[in-house]
Coordinates of C-alpha atoms in Angstrom, one line a residue:
M1 CA 0.1 0.1 0.1
D2 CA 1.0 3.5 -0.8
L3 CA 0.0 6.5 1.3
I4 CA 0.2 9.7 -0.9
M5 CA 0.6 13.0 1.4
V6 CA -0.5 16.7 0.0
R7 CA -0.1 19.7 2.0
H8 CA -2.9 22.1 1.4
G9 CA -3.3 25.1 -0.9
E10 CA -2.1 28.9 0.6
T11 CA -3.8 30.8 2.7
E12 CA -4.1 34.9 3.5
D13 CA -2.8 33.6 7.1
N14 CA -0.2 31.3 5.3
V15 CA 1.1 34.7 3.9
K16 CA 0.5 36.5 7.0
Q17 CA 2.8 33.9 8.8
K18 CA -0.2 34.0 11.3
M19 CA -0.4 30.9 13.4
S20 CA -4.2 29.0 12.1
G21 CA -4.0 25.3 13.2
W22 CA -7.5 25.0 13.9
T23 CA -8.6 28.6 12.6
D24 CA -10.8 27.2 9.2
T25 CA -8.6 30.1 7.1
P26 CA -9.8 29.0 3.2
L27 CA -7.6 28.9 0.4
N28 CA -6.7 32.2 -1.3
L29 CA -6.5 32.5 -5.3
N30 CA -2.6 31.3 -5.6
G31 CA -3.6 28.2 -3.1
I32 CA -6.3 27.6 -5.5
R33 CA -4.1 27.2 -8.2
Q34 CA -1.8 25.3 -6.8
A35 CA -4.3 22.8 -5.9
H36 CA -5.4 22.6 -9.7
I37 CA -1.2 22.2 -10.4
V38 CA -0.7 19.5 -8.2
A39 CA -4.3 17.6 -8.7
Q40 CA -3.0 17.8 -12.8
R41 CA 0.2 16.0 -11.6
L42 CA -1.9 13.2 -9.4
K43 CA -4.0 13.0 -12.0
N44 CA -2.6 9.6 -13.2
L45 CA -1.9 8.1 -10.2
S46 CA -3.6 5.0 -8.6
V47 CA -5.9 6.4 -5.9
D48 CA -8.7 4.4 -4.3
R49 CA -9.2 6.7 -1.0
V50 CA -9.2 10.3 -0.5
L51 CA -9.0 11.7 3.2
S52 CA -8.1 15.2 4.3
S53 CA -8.5 17.2 7.8
D54 CA -12.3 18.5 7.9
L55 CA -10.8 22.1 7.5
N56 CA -11.9 24.1 4.8
R57 CA -8.2 25.0 3.3
A58 CA -7.6 21.0 3.2
V59 CA -10.8 19.8 2.0
K60 CA -11.3 22.3 -0.8
T61 CA -7.8 20.8 -1.9
A62 CA -9.0 17.2 -1.7
E63 CA -12.3 18.2 -3.4
I64 CA -10.0 19.8 -6.2
I65 CA -7.8 16.9 -6.6
A66 CA -10.6 14.8 -6.5
Q67 CA -12.4 16.1 -9.4
H68 CA -9.3 15.6 -11.7
Q69 CA -9.2 11.7 -11.3
S70 CA -10.4 9.8 -14.1
E71 CA -13.2 7.7 -11.5
E72 CA -15.2 9.3 -8.7
I73 CA -13.0 8.8 -5.8
P74 CA -14.5 8.5 -2.3
H75 CA -13.8 11.5 -0.2
E76 CA -14.0 10.9 3.8
K77 CA -13.2 14.6 5.9
V78 CA -11.4 13.7 9.7
I79 CA -10.6 15.9 12.1
G80 CA -8.3 13.8 13.3
F81 CA -5.5 15.3 10.5
R82 CA -6.2 18.7 11.7
E83 CA -3.5 20.7 12.5
M84 CA -1.8 21.4 15.7
N85 CA -3.9 23.6 18.0
F86 CA -3.0 26.7 19.2
G87 CA -5.7 27.7 21.6
Q88 CA -5.1 31.1 22.8
L89 CA -2.1 31.7 20.2
E90 CA -4.2 31.2 16.8
Q91 CA -4.4 34.0 14.3
L92 CA -1.2 35.8 16.1
S93 CA 2.0 35.7 14.2
M94 CA 5.7 34.9 16.2
Q95 CA 6.3 38.4 16.2
E96 CA 2.8 39.3 17.5
I97 CA 3.5 36.4 20.2
E98 CA 6.6 37.6 21.3
Q99 CA 5.0 41.6 21.7
H100 CA 2.1 40.5 23.2
Y101 CA 2.8 37.3 24.9
N102 CA 6.7 37.5 25.8
Q103 CA 6.4 35.0 28.7
E104 CA 4.7 32.3 26.0
Y105 CA 7.1 33.2 23.7
K106 CA 9.5 32.4 26.0
K107 CA 8.5 28.9 27.0
I108 CA 7.8 27.7 22.8
Y109 CA 11.7 27.9 22.4
T110 CA 12.6 26.8 25.6
E111 CA 10.4 23.9 26.7
D112 CA 10.7 20.8 25.0
K113 CA 6.6 20.1 26.0
Y114 CA 5.3 23.2 26.2
T115 CA 1.5 23.6 25.7
F116 CA -0.2 26.4 23.8
P117 CA -2.7 28.1 26.2
E118 CA -5.9 26.0 25.4
G119 CA -4.5 24.2 23.1
E120 CA -2.4 20.9 22.5
N121 CA 1.5 20.4 22.4
L122 CA 3.9 18.5 20.3
N123 CA 3.1 15.1 22.2
T124 CA -0.2 15.1 22.1
F125 CA -1.1 16.7 19.0
H126 CA 1.2 13.7 17.5
K127 CA -0.6 10.8 19.6
R128 CA -4.1 12.1 18.1
V129 CA -2.6 12.1 14.6
I130 CA -1.0 8.6 14.5
D131 CA -4.2 7.3 16.4
T132 CA -6.4 8.6 13.9
L133 CA -3.7 7.2 11.4
T134 CA -3.6 4.1 12.2
A135 CA -7.2 3.2 12.6
Y136 CA -7.6 4.3 9.1
L137 CA -4.2 1.8 7.8
Q138 CA -5.7 -1.2 10.1
R139 CA -9.3 -0.8 8.2
N140 CA -7.3 -0.5 4.6
R141 CA -6.8 -3.7 2.4
K142 CA -2.8 -3.7 1.3
D143 CA -3.9 -3.0 -2.2
E144 CA -5.1 0.0 -1.6
N145 CA -3.4 3.2 -2.0
M146 CA -4.5 6.2 0.0
L147 CA -4.4 10.0 -0.9
I148 CA -4.3 12.1 2.7
V149 CA -4.6 16.3 2.6
A150 CA -3.8 17.8 5.4
H151 CA -1.2 20.1 7.2
S152 CA 2.5 20.6 7.7
G153 CA 2.7 19.4 11.3
T154 CA -0.3 16.7 10.3
I155 CA 2.5 15.5 7.4
R156 CA 5.8 15.3 9.6
C157 CA 3.8 13.8 12.5
M158 CA 3.2 10.7 10.2
L159 CA 6.6 10.9 8.5
T160 CA 8.8 10.8 11.9
H161 CA 6.3 7.8 12.8
L162 CA 6.1 5.7 9.5
V163 CA 9.9 6.4 8.9
I164 CA 11.9 7.4 11.9
G165 CA 9.8 6.0 14.5
N166 CA 9.5 7.9 17.6
I167 CA 8.8 12.4 17.8
D168 CA 12.4 13.2 17.5
G169 CA 12.6 13.9 13.7
H170 CA 9.4 16.3 13.8
W171 CA 11.3 19.4 12.6
R172 CA 13.2 17.9 10.2
F173 CA 10.9 18.0 7.5
A174 CA 10.0 20.6 4.9
V175 CA 6.4 20.2 3.7
D176 CA 5.3 22.7 1.5
H177 CA 2.3 24.1 -0.1
C178 CA 1.0 21.4 -2.5
G179 CA 4.4 19.3 -1.8
I180 CA 3.8 15.7 -2.6
T181 CA 5.2 13.1 0.2
V182 CA 4.8 9.3 -0.9
I183 CA 5.6 6.2 1.6
K184 CA 5.7 3.0 0.0
N185 CA 5.1 -0.7 1.5
V186 CA 3.4 1.3 4.5
L187 CA 1.9 -1.8 5.8
E188 CA 5.2 -3.8 5.8
Y189 CA 8.4 -1.7 5.9
P190 CA 7.8 1.8 5.3
Y191 CA 10.4 4.0 3.1
I192 CA 10.1 7.4 1.4
K193 CA 9.5 7.6 -2.1
K194 CA 8.8 11.5 -2.5
L195 CA 9.7 13.8 -0.1
N196 CA 7.7 17.4 -0.2
D197 CA 8.4 17.1 -4.6
T198 CA 6.9 20.2 -5.6
C199 CA 8.5 20.1 -9.1
H200 CA 5.0 20.4 -10.7
F201 CA 5.7 24.2 -9.9
D202 CA 9.0 24.9 -12.1
H203 CA 7.0 22.8 -14.7
Q204 CA 4.3 25.3 -14.8
E205 CA 6.4 28.3 -14.4
G206 CA 8.4 26.8 -17.3
Q207 CA 5.2 27.3 -19.5
E208 CA 4.0 30.9 -18.0

């Protein structure tokens, strides 16, 4: 079984570098464009099931990808694949957190198990995502390929679990908007086939 992971397209919060973990921000125009480009890249790939975070930016990206497939594919929206919950610091940039919540800003960089006020920490976030992923992998057939459209943090959780085996490598993976990551042989001996592949955007820019 192959696991294909795609980060959602760009949002205005991304442009403004705001924390928007559970905030339901939509794709901006560039994000919609990115979703159509990655959908073209994926249209000949064998996909049996589409899962996405239930937040708008991931749902819309997944819907656009599914529209480009030759056959109708079931699409399930999954709350467990949401980004980390940043609690009271949602909708703030790191600069704004430093300015208005300086003590919290210092803790973010000094506490290994820092918990966002009324939100999550990395351990609880990781457990939520991996518990959700494991449940779907257990019910999936070995010959089915699964596409998950989610968030950068969510995809990092899945990569660290499947490839490294623990949480320590979480921040060692770049996950760009509409980048493609493919894990092969997920149920037996997972290995990376593609990692944050964004060459579809290079090809598109070359045509413009």
